[in-house]
mmCIF file with all atom_site columns, C-alpha atoms in Angstrom:
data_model
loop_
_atom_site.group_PDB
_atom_site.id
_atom_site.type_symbol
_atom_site.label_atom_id
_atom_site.label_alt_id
_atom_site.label_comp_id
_atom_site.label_asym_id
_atom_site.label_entity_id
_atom_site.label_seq_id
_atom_site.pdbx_PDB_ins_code
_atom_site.Cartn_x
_atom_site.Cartn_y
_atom_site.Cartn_z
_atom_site.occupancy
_atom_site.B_iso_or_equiv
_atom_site.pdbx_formal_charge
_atom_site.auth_seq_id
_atom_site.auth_comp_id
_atom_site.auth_asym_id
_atom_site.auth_atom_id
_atom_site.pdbx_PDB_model_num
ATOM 1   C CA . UNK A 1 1   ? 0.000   0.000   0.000  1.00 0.00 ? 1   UNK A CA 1
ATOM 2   C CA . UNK A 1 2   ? 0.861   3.494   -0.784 1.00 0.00 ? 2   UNK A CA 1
ATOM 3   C CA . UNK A 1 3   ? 2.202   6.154   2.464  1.00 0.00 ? 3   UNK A CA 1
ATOM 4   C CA . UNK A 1 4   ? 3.905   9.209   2.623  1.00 0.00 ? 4   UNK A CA 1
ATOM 5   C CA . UNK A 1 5   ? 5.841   10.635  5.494  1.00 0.00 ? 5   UNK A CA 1
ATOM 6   C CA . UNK A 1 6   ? 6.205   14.108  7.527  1.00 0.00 ? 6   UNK A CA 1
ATOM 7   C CA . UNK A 1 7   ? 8.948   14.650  9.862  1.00 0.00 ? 7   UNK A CA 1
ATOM 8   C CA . UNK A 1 8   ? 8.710   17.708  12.002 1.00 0.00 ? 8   UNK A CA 1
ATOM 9   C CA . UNK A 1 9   ? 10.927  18.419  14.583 1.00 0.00 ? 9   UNK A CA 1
ATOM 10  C CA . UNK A 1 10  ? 10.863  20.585  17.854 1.00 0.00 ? 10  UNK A CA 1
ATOM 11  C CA . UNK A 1 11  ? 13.874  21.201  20.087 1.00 0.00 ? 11  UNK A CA 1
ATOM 12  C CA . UNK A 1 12  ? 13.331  21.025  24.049 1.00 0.00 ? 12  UNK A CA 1
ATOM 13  C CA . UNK A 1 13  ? 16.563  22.185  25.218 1.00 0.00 ? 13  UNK A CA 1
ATOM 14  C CA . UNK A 1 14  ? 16.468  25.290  24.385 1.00 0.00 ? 14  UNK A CA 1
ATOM 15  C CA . UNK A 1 15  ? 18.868  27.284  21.642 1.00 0.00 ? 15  UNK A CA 1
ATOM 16  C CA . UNK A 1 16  ? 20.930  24.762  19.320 1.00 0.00 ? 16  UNK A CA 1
ATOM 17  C CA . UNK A 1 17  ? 23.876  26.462  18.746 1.00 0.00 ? 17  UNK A CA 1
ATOM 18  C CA . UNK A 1 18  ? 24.103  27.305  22.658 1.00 0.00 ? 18  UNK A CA 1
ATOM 19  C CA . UNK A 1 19  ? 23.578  23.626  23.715 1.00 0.00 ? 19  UNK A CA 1
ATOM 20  C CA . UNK A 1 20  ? 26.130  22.565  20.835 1.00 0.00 ? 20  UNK A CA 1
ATOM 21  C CA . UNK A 1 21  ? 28.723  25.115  22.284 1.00 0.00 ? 21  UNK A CA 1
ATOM 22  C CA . UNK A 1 22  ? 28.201  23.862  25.639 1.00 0.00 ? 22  UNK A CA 1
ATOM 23  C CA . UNK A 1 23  ? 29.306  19.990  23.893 1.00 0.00 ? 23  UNK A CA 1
ATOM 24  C CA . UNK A 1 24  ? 26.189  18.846  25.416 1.00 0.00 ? 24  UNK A CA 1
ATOM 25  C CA . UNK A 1 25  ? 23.880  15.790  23.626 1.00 0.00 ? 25  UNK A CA 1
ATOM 26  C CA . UNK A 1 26  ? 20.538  17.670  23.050 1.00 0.00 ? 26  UNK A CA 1
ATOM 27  C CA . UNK A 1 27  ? 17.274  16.317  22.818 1.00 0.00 ? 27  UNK A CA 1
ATOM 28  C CA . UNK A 1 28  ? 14.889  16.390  20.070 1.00 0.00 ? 28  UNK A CA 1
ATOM 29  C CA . UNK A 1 29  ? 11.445  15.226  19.258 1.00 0.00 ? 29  UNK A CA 1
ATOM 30  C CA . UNK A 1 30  ? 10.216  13.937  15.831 1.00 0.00 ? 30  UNK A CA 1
ATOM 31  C CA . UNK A 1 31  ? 6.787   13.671  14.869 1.00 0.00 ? 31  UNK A CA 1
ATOM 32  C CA . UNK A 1 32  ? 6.300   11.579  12.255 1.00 0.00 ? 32  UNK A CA 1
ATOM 33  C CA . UNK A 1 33  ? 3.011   11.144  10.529 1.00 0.00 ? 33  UNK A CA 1
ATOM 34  C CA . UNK A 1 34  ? 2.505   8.646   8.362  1.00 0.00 ? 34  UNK A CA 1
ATOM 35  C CA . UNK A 1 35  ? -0.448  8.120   5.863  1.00 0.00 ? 35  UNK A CA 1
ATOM 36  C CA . UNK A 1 36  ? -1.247  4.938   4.600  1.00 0.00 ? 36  UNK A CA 1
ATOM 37  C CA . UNK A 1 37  ? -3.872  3.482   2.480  1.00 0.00 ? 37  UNK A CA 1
ATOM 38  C CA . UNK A 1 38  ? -4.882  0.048   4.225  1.00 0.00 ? 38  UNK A CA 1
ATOM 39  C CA . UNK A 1 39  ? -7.716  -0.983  2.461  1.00 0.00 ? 39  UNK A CA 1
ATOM 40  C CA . UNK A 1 40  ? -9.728  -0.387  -0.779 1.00 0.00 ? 40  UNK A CA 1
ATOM 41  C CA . UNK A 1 41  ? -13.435 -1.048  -2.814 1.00 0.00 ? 41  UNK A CA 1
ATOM 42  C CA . UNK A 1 42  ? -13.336 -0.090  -6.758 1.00 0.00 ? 42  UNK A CA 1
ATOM 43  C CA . UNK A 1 43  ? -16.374 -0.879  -6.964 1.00 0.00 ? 43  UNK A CA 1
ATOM 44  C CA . UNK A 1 44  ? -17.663 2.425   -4.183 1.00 0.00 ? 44  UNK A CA 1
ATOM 45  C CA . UNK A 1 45  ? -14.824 4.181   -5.604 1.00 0.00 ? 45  UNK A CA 1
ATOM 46  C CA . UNK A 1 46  ? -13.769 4.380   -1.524 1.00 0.00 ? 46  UNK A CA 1
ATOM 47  C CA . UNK A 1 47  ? -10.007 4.593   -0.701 1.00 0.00 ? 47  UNK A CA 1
ATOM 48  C CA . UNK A 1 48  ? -9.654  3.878   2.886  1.00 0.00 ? 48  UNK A CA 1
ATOM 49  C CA . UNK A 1 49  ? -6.529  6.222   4.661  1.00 0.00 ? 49  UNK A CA 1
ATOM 50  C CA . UNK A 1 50  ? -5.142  5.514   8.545  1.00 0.00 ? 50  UNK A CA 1
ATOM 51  C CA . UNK A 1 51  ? -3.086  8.469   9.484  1.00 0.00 ? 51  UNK A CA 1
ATOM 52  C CA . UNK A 1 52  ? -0.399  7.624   12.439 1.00 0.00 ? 52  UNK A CA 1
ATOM 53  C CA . UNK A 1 53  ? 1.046   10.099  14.455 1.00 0.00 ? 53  UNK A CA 1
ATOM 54  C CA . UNK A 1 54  ? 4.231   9.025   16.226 1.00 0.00 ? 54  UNK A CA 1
ATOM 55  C CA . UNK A 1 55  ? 6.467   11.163  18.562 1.00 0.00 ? 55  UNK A CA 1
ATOM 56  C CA . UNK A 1 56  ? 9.992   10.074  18.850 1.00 0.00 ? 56  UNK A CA 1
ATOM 57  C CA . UNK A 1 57  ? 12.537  11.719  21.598 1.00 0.00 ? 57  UNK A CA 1
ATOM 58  C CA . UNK A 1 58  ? 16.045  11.121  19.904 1.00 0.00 ? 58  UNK A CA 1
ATOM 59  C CA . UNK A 1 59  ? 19.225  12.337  20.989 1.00 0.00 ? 59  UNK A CA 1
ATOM 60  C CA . UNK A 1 60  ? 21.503  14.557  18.942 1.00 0.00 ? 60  UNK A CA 1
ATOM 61  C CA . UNK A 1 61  ? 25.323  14.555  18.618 1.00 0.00 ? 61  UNK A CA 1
ATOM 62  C CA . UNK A 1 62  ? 26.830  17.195  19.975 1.00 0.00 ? 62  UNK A CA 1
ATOM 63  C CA . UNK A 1 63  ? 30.598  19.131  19.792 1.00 0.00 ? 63  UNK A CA 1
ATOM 64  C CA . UNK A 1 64  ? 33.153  17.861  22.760 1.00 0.00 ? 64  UNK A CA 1
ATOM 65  C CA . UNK A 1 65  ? 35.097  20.318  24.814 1.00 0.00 ? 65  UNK A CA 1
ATOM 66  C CA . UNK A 1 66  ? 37.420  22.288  23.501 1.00 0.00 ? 66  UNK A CA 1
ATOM 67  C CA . UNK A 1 67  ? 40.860  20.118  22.836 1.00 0.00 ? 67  UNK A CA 1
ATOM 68  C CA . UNK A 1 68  ? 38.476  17.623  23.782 1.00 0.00 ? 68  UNK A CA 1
ATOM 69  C CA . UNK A 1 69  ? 38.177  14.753  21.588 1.00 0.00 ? 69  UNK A CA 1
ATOM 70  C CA . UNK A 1 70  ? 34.596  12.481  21.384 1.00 0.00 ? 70  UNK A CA 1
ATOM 71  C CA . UNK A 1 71  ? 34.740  8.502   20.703 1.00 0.00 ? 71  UNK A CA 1
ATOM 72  C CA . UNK A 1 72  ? 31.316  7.677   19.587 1.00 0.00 ? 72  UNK A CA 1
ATOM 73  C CA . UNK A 1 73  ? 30.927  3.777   19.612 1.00 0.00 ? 73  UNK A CA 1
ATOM 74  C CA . UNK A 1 74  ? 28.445  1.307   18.724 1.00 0.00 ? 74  UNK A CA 1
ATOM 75  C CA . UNK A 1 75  ? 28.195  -2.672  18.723 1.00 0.00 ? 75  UNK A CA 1
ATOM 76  C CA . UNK A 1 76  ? 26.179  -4.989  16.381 1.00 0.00 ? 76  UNK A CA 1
ATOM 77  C CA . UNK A 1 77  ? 24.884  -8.046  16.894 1.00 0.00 ? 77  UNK A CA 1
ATOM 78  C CA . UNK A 1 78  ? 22.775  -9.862  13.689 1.00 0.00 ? 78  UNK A CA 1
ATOM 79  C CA . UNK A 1 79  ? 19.776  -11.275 14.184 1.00 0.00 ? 79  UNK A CA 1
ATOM 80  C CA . UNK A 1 80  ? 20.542  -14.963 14.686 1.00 0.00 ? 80  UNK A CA 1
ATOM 81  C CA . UNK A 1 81  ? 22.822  -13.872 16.952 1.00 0.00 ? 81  UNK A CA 1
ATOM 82  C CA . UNK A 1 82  ? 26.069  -16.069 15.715 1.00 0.00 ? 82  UNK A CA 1
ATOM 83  C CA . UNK A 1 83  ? 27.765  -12.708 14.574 1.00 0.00 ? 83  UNK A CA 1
ATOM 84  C CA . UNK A 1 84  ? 28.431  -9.461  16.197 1.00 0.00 ? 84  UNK A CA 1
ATOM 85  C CA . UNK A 1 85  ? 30.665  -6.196  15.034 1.00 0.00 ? 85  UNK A CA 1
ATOM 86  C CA . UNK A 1 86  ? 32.235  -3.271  16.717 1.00 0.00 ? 86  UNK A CA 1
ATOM 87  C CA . UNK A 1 87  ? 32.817  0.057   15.190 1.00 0.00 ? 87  UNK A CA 1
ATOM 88  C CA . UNK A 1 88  ? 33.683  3.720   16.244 1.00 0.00 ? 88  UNK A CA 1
ATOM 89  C CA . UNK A 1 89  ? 34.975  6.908   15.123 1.00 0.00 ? 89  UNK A CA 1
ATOM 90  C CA . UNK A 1 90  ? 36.750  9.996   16.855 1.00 0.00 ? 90  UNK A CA 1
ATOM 91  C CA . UNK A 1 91  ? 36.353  13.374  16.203 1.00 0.00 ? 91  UNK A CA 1
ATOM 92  C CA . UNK A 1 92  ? 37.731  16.098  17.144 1.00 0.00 ? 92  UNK A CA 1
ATOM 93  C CA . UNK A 1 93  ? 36.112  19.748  19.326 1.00 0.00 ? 93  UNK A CA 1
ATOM 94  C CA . UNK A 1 94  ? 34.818  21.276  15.973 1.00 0.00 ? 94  UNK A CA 1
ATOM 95  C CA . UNK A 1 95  ? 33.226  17.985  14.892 1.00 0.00 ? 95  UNK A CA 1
ATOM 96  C CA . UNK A 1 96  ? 35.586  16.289  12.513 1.00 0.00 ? 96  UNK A CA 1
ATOM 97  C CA . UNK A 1 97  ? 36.038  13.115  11.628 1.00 0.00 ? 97  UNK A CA 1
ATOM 98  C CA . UNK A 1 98  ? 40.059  12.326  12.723 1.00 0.00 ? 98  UNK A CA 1
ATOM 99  C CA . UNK A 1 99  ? 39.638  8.427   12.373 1.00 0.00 ? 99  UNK A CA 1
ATOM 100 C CA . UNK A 1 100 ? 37.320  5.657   12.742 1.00 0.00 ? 100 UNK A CA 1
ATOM 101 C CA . UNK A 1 101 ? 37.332  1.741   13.565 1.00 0.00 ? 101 UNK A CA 1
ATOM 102 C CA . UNK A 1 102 ? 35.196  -1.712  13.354 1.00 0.00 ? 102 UNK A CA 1
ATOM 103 C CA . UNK A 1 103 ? 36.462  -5.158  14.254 1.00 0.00 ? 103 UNK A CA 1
ATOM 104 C CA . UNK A 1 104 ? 34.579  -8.534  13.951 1.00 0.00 ? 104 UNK A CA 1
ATOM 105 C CA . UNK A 1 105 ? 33.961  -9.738  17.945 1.00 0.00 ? 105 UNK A CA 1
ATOM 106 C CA . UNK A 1 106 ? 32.660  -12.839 19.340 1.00 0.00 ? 106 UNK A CA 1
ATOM 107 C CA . UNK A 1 107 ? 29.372  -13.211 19.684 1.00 0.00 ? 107 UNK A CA 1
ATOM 108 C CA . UNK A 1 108 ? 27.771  -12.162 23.365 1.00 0.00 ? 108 UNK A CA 1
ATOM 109 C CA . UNK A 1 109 ? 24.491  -10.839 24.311 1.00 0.00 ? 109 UNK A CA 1
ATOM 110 C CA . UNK A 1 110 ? 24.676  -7.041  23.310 1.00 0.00 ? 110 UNK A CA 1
ATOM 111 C CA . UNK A 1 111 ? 25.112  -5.673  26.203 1.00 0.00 ? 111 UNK A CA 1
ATOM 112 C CA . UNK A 1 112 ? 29.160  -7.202  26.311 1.00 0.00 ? 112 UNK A CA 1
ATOM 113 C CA . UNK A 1 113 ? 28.899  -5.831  22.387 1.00 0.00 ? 113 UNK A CA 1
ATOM 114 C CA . UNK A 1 114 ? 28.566  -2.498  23.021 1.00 0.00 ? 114 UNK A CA 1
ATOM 115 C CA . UNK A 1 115 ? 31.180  -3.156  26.098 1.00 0.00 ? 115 UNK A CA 1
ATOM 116 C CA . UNK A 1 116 ? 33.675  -4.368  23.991 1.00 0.00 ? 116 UNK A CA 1
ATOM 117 C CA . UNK A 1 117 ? 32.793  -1.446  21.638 1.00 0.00 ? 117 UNK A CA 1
ATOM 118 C CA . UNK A 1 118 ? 33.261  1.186   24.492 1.00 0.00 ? 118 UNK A CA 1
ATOM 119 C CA . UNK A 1 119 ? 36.294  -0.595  25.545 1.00 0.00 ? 119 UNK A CA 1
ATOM 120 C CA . UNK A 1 120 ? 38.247  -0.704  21.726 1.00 0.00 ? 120 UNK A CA 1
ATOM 121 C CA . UNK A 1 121 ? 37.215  2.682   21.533 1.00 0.00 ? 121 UNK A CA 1
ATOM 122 C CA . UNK A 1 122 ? 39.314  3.676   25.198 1.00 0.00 ? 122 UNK A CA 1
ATOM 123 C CA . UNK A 1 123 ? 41.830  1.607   23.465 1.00 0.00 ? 123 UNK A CA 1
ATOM 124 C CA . UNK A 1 124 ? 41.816  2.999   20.154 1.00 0.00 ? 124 UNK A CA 1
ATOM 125 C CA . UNK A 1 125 ? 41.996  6.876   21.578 1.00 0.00 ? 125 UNK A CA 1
ATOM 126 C CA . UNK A 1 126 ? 44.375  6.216   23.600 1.00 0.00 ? 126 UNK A CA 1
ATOM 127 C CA . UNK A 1 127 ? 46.843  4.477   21.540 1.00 0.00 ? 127 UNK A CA 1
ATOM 128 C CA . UNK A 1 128 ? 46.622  7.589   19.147 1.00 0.00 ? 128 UNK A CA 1
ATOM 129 C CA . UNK A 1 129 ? 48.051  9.562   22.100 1.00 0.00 ? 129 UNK A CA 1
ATOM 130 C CA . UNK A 1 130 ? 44.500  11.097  23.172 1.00 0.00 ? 130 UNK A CA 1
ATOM 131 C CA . UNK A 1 131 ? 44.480  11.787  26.403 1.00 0.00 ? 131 UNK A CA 1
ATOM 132 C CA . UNK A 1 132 ? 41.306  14.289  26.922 1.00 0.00 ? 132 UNK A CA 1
ATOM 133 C CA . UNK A 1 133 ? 38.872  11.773  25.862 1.00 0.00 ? 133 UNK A CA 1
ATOM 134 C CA . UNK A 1 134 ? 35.071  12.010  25.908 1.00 0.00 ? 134 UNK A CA 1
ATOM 135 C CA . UNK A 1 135 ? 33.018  8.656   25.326 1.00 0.00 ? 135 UNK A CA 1
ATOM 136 C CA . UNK A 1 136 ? 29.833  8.275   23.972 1.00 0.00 ? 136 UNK A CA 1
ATOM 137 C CA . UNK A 1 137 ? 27.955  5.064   23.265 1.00 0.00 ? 137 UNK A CA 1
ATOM 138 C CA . UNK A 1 138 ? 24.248  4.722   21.989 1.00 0.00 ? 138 UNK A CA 1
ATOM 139 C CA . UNK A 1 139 ? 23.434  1.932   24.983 1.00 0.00 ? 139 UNK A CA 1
ATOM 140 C CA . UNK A 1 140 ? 22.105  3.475   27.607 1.00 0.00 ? 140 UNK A CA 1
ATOM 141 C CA . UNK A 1 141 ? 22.091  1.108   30.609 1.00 0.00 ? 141 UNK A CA 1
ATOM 142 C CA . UNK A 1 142 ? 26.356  0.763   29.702 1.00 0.00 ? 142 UNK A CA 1
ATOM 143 C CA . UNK A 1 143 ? 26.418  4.229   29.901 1.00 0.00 ? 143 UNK A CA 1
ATOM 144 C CA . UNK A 1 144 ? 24.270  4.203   33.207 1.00 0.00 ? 144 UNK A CA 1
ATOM 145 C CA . UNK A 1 145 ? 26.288  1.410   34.755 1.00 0.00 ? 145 UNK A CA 1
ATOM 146 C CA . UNK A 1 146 ? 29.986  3.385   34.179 1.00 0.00 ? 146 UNK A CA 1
ATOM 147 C CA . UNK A 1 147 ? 28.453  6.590   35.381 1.00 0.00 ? 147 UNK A CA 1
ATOM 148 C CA . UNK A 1 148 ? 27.051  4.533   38.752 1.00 0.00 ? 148 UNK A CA 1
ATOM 149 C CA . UNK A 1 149 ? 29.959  2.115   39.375 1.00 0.00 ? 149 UNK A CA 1
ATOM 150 C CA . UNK A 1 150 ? 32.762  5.020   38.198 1.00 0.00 ? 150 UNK A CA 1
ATOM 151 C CA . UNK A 1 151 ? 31.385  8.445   38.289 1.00 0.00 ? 151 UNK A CA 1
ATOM 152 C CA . UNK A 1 152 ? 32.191  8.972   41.886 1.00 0.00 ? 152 UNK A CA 1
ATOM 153 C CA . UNK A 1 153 ? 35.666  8.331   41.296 1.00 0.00 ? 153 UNK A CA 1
ATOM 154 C CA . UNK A 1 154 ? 36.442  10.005  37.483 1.00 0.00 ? 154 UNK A CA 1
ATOM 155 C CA . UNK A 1 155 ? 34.251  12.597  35.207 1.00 0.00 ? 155 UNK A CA 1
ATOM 156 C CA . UNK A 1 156 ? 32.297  10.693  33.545 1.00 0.00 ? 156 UNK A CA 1
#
């Protein structure tokens, strides 16, 4: 069946280009509205249309610190769950790519994915002689778990 699509988006944080200064994540929500025809009669010459209105709160990449660096990592694991991939990229405070990464890992429950991820990323910064070093992952209960277990001893 046929659809079309409208994305409209409203920040919540305030100005963009202060937040992005600041090298904070910002939050957006997208409304998407989708219209599709699910169901038909020729004969009444009757087109039947379901509009769906979905609100989505995603989180926008943001600018680190100045002579800051950010490592933005992410961990896949395919459906059947026998393969699983790392990957990550660095860029710099103006939001340049410097270099990026992805490895073939064992396969774990996605959780240790997006670990190992994380952890190759460290790695990967750090053998490149970056030693201010922001992290960013896309898992939030890793991200909640290093900010419990170490935030009260680093700046996390």
């Amino acid at each position: 069946m046929e659809g079309n699509n409208k994305k409209e988006r409203t920040f919540k944080n305030g100005e963009e280009e202060e937040e992005a200064r600041k090298g904070r994540k910002k939050e957006e929500t997208e409304r998407t509205t989708t219209t599709k025809t699910v169901g038909m009669d020729p004969m009444a010459n009757l087109v039947i249309n379901e509009t769906v209105t979905q609100e989505n709160l995603l989180n926008r990449w943001c600018h680190s610190r100045l002579w800051w660096v950010k490592v933005n990592t992410s961990g896949f694991l395919s459906s059947c769950g026998n393969k699983a991939s790392i990957g990550g990229v660095i860029r710099d405070c103006g939001g340049d790519w410097v270099v990026g990464f992805t490895m073939d890992v064992s396969a774990t429950p996605i959780f240790q994915v997006e670990a190992k991820a994380l952890y190759q990323g460290m790695r990967f910064a750090w053998n490149r002689w970056f030693r201010r070093v922001e992290l960013e992952s896309d898992n939030g209960l890793l991200v909640e778990v290093l900010r419990n277990y170490y935030g009260e001893r680093n700046e996390l």
